[in-house]
Short mmCIF file of C-alpha atoms in Angstrom, two decimals:
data_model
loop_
_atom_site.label_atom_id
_atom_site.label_comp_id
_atom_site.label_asym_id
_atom_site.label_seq_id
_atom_site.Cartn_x
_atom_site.Cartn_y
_atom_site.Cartn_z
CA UNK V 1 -45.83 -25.01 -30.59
CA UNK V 2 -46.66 -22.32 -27.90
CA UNK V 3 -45.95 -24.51 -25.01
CA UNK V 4 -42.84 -25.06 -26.30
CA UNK V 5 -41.76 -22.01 -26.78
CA UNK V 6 -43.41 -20.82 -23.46
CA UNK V 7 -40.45 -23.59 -22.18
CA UNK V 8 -37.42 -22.97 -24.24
CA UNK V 9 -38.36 -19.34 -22.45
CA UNK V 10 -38.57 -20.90 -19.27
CA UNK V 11 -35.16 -22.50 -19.75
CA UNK V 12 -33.32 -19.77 -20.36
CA UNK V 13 -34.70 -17.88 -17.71
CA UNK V 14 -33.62 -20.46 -15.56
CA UNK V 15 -29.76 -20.61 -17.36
CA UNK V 16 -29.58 -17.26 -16.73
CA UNK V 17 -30.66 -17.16 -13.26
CA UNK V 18 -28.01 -19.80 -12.66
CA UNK V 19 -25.21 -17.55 -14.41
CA UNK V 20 -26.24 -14.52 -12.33
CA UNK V 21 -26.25 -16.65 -9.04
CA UNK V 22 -22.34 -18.30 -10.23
CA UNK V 23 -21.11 -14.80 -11.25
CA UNK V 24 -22.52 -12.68 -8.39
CA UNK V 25 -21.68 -15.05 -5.43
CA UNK V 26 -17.89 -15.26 -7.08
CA UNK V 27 -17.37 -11.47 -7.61
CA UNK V 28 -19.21 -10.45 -4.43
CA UNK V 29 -16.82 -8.59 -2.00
CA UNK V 30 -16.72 -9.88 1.62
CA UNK V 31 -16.38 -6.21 2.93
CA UNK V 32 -19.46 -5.14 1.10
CA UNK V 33 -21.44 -7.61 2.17
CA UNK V 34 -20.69 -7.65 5.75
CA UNK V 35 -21.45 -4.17 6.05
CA UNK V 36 -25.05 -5.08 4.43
CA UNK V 37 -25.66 -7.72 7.04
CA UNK V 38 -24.40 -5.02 9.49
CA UNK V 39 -27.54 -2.58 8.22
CA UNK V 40 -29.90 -5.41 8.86
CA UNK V 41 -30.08 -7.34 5.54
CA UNK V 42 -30.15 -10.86 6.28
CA UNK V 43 -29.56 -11.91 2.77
CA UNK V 44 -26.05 -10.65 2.55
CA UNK V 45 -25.80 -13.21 5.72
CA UNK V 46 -26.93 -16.06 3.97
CA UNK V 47 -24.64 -15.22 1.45
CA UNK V 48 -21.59 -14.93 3.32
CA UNK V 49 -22.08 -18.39 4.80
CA UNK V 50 -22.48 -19.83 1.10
CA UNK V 51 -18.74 -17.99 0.66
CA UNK V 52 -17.43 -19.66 3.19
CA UNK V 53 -18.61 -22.67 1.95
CA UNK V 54 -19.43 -22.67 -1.67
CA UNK V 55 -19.11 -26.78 -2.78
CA UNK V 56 -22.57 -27.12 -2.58
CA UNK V 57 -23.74 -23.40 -4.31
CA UNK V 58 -21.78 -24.41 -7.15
CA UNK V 59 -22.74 -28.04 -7.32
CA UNK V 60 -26.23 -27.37 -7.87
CA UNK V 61 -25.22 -23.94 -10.30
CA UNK V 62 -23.57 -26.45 -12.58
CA UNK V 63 -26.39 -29.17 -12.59
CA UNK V 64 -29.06 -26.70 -12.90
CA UNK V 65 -26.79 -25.11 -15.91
CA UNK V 66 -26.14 -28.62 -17.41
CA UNK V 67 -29.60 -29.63 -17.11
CA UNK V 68 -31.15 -26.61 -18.54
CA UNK V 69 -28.62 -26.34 -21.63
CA UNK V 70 -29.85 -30.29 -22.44
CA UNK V 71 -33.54 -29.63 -22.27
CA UNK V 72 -33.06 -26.71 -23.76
CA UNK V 73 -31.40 -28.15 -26.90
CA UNK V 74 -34.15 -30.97 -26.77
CA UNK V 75 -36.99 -28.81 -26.87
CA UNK V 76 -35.19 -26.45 -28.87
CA UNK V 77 -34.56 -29.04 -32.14
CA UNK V 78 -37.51 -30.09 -31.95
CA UNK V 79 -39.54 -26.91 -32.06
CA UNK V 80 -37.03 -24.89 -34.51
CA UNK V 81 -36.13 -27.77 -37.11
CA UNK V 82 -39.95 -28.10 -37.94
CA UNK V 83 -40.25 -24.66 -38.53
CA UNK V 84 -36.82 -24.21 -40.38
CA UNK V 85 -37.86 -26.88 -42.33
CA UNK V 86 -40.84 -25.48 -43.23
CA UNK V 87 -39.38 -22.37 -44.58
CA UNK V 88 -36.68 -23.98 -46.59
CA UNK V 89 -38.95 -26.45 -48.42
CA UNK V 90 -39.02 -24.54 -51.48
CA UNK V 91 -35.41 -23.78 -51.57
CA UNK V 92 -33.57 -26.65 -50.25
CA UNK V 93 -33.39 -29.83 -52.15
CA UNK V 94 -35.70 -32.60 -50.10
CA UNK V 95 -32.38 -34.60 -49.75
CA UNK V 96 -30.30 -31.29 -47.74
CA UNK V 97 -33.69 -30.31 -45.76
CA UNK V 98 -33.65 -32.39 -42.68
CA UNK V 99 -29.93 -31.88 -41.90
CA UNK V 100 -29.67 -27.82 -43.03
CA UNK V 101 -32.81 -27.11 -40.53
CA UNK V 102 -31.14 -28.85 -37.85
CA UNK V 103 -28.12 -26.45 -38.28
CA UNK V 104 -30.33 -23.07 -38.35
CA UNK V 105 -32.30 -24.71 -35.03
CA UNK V 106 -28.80 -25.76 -33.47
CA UNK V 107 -27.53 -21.76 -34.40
CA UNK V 108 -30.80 -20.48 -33.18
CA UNK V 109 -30.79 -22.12 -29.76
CA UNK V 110 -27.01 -21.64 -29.14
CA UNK V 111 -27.44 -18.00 -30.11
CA UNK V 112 -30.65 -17.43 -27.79
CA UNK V 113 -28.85 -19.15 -25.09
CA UNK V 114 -25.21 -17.69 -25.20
CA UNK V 115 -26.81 -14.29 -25.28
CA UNK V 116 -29.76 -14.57 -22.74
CA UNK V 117 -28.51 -17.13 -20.76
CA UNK V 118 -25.10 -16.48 -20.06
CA UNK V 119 -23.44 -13.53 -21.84
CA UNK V 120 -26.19 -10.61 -20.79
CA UNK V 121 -26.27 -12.15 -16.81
CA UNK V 122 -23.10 -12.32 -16.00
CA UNK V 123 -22.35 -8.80 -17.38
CA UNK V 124 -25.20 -7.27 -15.31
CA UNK V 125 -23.83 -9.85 -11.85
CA UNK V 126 -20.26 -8.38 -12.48
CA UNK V 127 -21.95 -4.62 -12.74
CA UNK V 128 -23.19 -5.10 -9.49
CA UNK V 129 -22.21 -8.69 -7.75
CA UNK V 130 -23.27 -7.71 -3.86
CA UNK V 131 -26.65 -6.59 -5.08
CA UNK V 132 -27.59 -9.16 -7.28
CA UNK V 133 -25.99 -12.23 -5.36
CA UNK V 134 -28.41 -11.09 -2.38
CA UNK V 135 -31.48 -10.88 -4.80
CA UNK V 136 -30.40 -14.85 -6.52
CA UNK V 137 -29.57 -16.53 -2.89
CA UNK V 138 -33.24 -17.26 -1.51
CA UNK V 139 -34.27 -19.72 -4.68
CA UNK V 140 -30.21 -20.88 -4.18
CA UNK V 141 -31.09 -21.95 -0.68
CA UNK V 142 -34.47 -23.57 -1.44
CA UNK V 143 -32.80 -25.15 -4.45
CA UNK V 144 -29.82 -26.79 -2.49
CA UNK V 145 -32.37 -28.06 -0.11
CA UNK V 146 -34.29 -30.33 -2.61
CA UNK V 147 -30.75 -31.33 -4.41
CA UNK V 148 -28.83 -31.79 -1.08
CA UNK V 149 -28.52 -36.00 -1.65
CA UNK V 150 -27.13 -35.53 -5.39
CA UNK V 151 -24.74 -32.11 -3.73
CA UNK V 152 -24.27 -34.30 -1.57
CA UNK V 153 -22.59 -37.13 -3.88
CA UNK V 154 -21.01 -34.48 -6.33
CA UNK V 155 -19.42 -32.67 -3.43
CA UNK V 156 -17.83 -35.33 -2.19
CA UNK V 157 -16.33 -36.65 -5.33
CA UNK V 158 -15.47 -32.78 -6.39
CA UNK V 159 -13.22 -32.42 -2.88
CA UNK V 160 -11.66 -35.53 -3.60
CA UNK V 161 -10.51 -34.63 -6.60
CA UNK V 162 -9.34 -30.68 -5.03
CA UNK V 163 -7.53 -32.86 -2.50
CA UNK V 164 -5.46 -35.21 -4.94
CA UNK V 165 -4.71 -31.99 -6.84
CA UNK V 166 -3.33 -29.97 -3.61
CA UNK V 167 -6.10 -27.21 -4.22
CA UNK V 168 -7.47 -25.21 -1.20
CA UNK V 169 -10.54 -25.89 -0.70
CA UNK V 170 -11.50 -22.56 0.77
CA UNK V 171 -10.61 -18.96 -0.68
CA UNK V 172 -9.26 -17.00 2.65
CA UNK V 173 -10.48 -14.11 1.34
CA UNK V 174 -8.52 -11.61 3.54
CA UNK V 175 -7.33 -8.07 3.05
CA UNK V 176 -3.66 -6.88 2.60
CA UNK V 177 -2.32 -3.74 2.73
CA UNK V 178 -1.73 -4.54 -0.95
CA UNK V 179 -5.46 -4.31 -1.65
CA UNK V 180 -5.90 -1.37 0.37
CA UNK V 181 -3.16 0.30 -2.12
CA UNK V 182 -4.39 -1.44 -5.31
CA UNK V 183 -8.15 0.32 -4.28
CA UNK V 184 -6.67 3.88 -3.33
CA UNK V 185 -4.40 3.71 -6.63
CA UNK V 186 -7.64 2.90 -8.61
CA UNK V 187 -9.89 5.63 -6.80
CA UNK V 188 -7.23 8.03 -7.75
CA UNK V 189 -7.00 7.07 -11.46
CA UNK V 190 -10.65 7.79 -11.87
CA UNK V 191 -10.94 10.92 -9.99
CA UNK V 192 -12.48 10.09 -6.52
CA UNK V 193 -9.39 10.36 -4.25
CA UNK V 194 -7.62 13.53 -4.36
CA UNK V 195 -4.13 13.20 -5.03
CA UNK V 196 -3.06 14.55 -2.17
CA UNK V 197 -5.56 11.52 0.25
CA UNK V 198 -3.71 9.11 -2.54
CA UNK V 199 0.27 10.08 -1.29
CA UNK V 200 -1.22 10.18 2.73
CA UNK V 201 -3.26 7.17 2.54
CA UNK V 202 0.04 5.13 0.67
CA UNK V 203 2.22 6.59 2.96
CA UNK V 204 0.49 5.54 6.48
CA UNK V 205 -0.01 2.11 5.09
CA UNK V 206 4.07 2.24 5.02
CA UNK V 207 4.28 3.31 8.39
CA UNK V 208 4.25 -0.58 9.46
CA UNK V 209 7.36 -1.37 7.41
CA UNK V 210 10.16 1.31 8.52
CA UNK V 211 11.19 1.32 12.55
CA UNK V 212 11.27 4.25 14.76
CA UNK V 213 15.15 5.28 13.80
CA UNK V 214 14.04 5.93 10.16
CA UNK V 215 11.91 8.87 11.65
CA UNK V 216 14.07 10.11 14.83
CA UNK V 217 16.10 12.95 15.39
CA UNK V 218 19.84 10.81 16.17
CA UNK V 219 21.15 11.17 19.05
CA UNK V 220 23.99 13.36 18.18
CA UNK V 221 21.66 16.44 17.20
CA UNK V 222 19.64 16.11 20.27
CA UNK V 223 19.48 19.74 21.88
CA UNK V 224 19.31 19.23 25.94
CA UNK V 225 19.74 20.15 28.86
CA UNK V 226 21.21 19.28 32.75
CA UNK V 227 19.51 19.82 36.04
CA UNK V 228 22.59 22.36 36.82
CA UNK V 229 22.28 24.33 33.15
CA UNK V 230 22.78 28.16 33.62
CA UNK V 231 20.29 30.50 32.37
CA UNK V 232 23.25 31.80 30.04
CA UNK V 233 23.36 28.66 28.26
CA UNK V 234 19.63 27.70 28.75
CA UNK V 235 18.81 30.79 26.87
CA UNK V 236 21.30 30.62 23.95
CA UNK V 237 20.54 27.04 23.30
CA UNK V 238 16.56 28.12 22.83
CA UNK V 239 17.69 31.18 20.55
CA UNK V 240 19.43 28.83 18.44
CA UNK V 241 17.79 25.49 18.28
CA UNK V 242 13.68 27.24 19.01
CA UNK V 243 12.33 23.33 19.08
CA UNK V 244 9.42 23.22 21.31
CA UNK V 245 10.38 20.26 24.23
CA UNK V 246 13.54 19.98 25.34
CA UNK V 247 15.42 16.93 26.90
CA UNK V 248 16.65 17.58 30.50
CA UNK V 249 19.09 14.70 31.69
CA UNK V 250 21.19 13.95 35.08
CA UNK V 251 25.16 14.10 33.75
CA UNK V 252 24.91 12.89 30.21
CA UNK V 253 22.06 12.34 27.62
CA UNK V 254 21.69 8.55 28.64
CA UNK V 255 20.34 9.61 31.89
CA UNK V 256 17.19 11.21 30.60
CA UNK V 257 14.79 12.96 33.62
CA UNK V 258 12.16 14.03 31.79
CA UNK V 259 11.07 16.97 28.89
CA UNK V 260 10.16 20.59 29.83
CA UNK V 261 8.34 22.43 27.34
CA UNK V 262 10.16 25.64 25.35
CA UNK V 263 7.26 27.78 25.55
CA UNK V 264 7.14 27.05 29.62
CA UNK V 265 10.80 28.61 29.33
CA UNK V 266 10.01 31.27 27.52
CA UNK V 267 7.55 32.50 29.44
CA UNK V 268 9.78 32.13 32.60
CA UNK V 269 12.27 34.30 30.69
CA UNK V 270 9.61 37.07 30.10
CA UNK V 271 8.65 37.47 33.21
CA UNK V 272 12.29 38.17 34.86
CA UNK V 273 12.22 34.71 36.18
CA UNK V 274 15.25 32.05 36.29
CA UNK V 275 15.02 29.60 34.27
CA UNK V 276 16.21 27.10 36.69
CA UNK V 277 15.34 23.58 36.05
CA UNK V 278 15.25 22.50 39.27
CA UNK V 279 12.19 24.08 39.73
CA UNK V 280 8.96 21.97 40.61
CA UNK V 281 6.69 21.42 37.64
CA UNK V 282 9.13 22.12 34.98
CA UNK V 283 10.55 18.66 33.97
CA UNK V 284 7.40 16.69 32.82
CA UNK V 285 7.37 12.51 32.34
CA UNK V 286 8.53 11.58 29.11
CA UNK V 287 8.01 8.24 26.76
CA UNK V 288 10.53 5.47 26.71
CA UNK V 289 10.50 3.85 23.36
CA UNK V 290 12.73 1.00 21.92
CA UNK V 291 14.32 1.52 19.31
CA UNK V 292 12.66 -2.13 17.42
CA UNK V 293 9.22 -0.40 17.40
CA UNK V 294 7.70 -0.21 13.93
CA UNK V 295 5.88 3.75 13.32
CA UNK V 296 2.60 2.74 13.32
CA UNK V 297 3.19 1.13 16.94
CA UNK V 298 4.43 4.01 17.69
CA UNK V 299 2.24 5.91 16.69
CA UNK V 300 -0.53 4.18 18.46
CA UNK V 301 1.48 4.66 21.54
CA UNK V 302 0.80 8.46 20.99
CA UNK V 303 -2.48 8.19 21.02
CA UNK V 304 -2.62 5.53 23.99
CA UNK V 305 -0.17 7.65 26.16
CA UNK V 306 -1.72 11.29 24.58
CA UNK V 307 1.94 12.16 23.72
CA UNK V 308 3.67 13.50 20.57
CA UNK V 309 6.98 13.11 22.20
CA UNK V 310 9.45 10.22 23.02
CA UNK V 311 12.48 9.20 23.85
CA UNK V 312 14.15 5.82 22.00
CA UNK V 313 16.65 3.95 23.52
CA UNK V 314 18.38 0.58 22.38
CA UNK V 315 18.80 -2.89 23.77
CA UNK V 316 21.20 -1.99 25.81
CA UNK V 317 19.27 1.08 27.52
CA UNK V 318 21.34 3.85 25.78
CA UNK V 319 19.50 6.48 24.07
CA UNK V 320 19.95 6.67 20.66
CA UNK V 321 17.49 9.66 19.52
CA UNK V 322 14.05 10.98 19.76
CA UNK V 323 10.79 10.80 17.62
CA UNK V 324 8.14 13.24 17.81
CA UNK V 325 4.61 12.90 16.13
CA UNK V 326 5.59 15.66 13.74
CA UNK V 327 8.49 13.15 13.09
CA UNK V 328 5.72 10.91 11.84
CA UNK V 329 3.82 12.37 10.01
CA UNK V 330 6.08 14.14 7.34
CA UNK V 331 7.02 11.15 5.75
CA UNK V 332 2.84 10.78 5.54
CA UNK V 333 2.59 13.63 3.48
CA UNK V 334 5.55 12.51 0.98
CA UNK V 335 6.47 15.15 -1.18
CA UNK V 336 3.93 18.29 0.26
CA UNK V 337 6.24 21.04 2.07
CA UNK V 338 4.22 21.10 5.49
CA UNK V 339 6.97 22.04 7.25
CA UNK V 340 9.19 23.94 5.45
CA UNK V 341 11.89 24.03 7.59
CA UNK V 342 12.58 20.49 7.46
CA UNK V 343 13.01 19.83 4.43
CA UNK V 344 15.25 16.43 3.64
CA UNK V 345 15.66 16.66 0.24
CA UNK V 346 16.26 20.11 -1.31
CA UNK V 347 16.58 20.80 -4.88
CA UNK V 348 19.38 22.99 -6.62
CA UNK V 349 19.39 25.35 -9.33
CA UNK V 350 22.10 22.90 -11.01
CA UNK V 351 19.83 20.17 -11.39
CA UNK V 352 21.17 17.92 -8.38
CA UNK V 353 20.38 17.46 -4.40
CA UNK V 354 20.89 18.32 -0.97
CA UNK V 355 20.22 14.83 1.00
CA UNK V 356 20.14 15.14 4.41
CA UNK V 357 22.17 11.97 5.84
CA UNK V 358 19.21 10.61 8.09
CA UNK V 359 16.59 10.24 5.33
CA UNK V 360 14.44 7.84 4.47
CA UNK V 361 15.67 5.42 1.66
CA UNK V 362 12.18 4.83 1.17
CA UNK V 363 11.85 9.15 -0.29
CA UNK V 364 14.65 9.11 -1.97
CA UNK V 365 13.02 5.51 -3.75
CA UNK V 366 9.53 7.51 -4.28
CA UNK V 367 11.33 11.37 -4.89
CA UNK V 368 13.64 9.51 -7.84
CA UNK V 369 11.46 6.86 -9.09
CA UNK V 370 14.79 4.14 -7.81
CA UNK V 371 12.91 1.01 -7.35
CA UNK V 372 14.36 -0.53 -5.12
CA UNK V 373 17.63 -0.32 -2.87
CA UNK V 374 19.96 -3.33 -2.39
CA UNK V 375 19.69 -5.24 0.98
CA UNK V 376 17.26 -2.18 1.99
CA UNK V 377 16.14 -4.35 5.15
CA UNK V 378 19.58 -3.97 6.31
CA UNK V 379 19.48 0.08 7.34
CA UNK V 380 16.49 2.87 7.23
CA UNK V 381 17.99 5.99 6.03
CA UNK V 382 20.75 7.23 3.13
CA UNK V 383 23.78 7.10 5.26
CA UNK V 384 22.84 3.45 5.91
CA UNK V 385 23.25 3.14 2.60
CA UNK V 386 26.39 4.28 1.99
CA UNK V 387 27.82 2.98 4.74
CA UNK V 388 26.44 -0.50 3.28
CA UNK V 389 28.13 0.49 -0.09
CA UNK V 390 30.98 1.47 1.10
CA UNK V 391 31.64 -1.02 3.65
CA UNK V 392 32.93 1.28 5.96
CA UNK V 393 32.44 4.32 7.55
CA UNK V 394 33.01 7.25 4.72
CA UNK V 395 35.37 10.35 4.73
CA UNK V 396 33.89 13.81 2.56
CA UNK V 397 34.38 13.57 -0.94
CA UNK V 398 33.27 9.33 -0.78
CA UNK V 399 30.62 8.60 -3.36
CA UNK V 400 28.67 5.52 -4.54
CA UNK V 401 26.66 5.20 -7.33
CA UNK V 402 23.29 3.12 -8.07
CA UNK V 403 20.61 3.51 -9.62
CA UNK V 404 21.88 6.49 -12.33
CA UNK V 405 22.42 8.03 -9.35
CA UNK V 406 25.90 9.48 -7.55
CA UNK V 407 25.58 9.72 -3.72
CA UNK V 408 28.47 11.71 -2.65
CA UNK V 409 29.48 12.41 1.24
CA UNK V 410 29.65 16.17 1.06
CA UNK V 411 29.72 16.83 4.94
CA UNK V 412 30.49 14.43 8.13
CA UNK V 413 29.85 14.99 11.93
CA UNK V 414 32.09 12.64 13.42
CA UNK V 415 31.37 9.34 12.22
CA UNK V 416 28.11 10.39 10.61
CA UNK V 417 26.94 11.13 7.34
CA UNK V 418 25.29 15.01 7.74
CA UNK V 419 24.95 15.38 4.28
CA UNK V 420 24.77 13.79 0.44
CA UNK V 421 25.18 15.66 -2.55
CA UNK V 422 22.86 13.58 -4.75
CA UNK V 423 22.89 14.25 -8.89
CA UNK V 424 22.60 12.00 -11.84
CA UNK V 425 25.64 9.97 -12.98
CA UNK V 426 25.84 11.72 -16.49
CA UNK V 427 25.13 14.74 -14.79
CA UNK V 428 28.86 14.52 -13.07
CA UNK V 429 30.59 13.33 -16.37
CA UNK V 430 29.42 16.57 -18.34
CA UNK V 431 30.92 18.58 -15.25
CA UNK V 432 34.07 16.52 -15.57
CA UNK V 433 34.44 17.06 -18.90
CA UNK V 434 34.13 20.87 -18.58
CA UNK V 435 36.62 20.64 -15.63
CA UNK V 436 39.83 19.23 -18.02
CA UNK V 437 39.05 22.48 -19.83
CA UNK V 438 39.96 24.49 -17.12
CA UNK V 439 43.52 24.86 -15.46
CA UNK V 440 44.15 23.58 -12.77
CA UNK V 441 45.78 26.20 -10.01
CA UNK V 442 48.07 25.76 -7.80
CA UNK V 443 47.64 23.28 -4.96
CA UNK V 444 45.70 24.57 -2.05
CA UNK V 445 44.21 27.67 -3.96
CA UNK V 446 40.60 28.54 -4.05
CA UNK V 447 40.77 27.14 -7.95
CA UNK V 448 41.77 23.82 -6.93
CA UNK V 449 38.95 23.98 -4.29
CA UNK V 450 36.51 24.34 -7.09
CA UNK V 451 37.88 21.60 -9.05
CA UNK V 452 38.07 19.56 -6.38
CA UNK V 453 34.11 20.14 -5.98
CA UNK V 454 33.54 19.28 -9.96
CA UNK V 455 34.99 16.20 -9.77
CA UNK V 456 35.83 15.01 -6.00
CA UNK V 457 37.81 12.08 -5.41
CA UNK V 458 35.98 8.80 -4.31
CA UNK V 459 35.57 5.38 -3.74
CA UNK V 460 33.06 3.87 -5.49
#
């Protein structure tokens, strides 16, 4: 009686053993455990090759689990049904004995086993797979040793059968900047990542989706200047554009020379000096960029070149705008006001927005909770998208409207959107409906003007 139940003891040691080992080597990170090997633990090696190839790990898991369930119900029945039997003697009719103790041993066993054996170790392997799969994987290695011939035979016939079905045999258990997120979102619902790492650490895992002319500075509002500028206009320009590099070009803005630094100029300027730029030393080398390169190229071009400041030209070697770092990183830092001054999107006290034309469609996606835009691949920033709408280029007063949202053209420079007024759709209806209320004036008075700025004409 005690040797038995020194084995049914035994067994289930050995079932759960086998659950740990199953549990622990399948939840296991591959991150985790490389960085254990790293710090010297040659376990975590041993169990990274059994990852990358786990048909024989789990051929002898499931005969050692098979075998130990069927000795354990053996030894189990034929231990517990004596002893059931012996209980219910006096209660059970004679005829009802045999087959009602089999039933309490069979409920005993299963119950000993399902908790001890398999419910209890896998909850402790998925608590804390890397640690416990590097604790279960010497016995795993001795044990597929002595089993290798019958592995052997069940691995063979168990790839077969993965192969008719068009099953990878292999998990490629790489990373994606989707994991990455999924991780960061998680740390952030519990606590651990501030939201404020959360928004950065989202945002520069974006950076490899959006191209350099989602971030630049168009070419249009590019401040610069010539080799023969006066010191008249070299001055007012700084007064009223104080950025701190300036382009200087040979004739027109596709010739670009170089960048000479504001502060340089302004220092020139205090000291009584011209501010010629003909001068040796002023114009510095500047980055050539095309315009195809992603951000995070780009921004690893900073770093390679120890820049913040480029110029980005297209396919056909005209320049088509510039992209600092600061250009970079402000669409990092999503909705935090770093740079005040800058601002893209600015609230009014009405309830809508000021859109600046060249910004991401990507903030106004994350700012308004819009999901997604349609054909975004197609252009970078909000007057891509109405010019997509639209299907043409757009007058003041055009509007589209997606999303719940009205995008109307408010202000053009040239051909190019300078600013959206954004606001909701039923936002503009109760304005339109307080509107008919009012009379109109007379045709060109400052009445009309307002009315015309309740309701504008459009084309949706």
């Amino acid at each position: 009686m005690l040797t038995q139940l020194v084995l049914i003891t035994l067994l289930i040691i050995g079932a759960a053993y086998f659950a740990m080992s199953e549990i622990a080597l399948a939840g296991s990170r591959k991150v985790r455990l490389e960085r254990m090997a790293e710090e010297g633990d040659h376990r975590a090696r041993l169990v990274l090759n059994l990852k990358e190839n786990p048909g024989y790990f789990f051929s002898v898991v499931q005969v050692g689990i098979n075998a130990v369930a069927i000795l354990g119900g053996v030894v189990g029945e034929a231990v517990f049904t004596d002893v059931f039997a012996a209980v219910f003697a006096y209660v059970v009719p004679p005829e009802a004995l045999t087959p009602v103790s089999f039933f309490c041993s069979f409920l005993l066993v299963t119950i000993l086993f399902v908790m001890f054996a398999d419910l209890i170790p896998k909850r402790v392997a998925m608590s804390c797979p890397e640690k416990v799969a590097v604790r279960c994987i010497s016995p795993m290695v001795t044990l597929i040793m002595l089993l290798k011939p019958l592995v052997w035979l069940l691995t063979v016939l168990a790839n077969a059968i993965m192969r008719m079905m068009r099953v990878p045999l292999n998990n490629q258990d790489q990373i994606t900047n989707e994991d990455v997120i999924a991780t960061v979102e998680a740390g952030a619902k519990a606590g651990v990542i501030a939201p404020l790492e959360h928004t950065a650490i989202t945002n520069m895992m974006g950076l490899e989706n959006h191209l350099v002319p989602s971030a630049m500075t168009a070419r249009d509002s590019i401040i610069y200047f010539s080799l023969d500028e006066s010191d008249e206009s070299i001055r007012e320009k700084i007064s009223l554009t104080p950025h701190n590099k300036f382009l200087v070009v040979d004739g027109d803005i596709d010739h670009v020379l170089g960048v000479v630094d504001g502060k340089q100029l302004l220092k020139l300027y205090a000291d009584g000096e011209s501010l010629s730029i003909r001068k040796p030393g002023i114009v510095q080398p500047i980055i050539t960029i095309p315009d195809s390169l992603t951000l995070t190229e780009t921004l690893d071009l900073f770093k390679k070149e120890s820049s913040d400041f480029a110029v980005v030209i297209n396919e056909y070697g005209l320049t088509v705008g510039i992209i600092t770092l600061k250009d970079i990183l402000w669409p990092v830092m999503g909705n935090y006001d770093v740079w005040a001054d800058d601002q893209l999107l600015v609230e009014r006290a009405d309830g809508t927005w000021l859109v600046d034309g060249s910004t991401p469609v990507d903030d106004i996606e994350r700012e308004f909770g819009i999901e997604s835009m349609p054909e975004e691949e197609t252009y970078e920033t909000v007057s891509g998208f109405i010019m997509y709408m639209l299907r043409r280029v757009p007058k003041r007063g055009d509007f589209v409207e997606y999303a719940g949202y009205r995008f109307e053209v408010t202000n053009m420079d040239g051909f190019h959107i300078d600013q959206v007024l954004m606001r909701r759709a039923d936002h503009h209806v109760k304005h339109a409906d307080k509107a008919e209320k009012v009379e109109k004036a007379p045709e060109g008075g400052a009445d009309a003007s307002a009315a015309d700025q309740i309701n504008p004409g459009g084309t949706k």
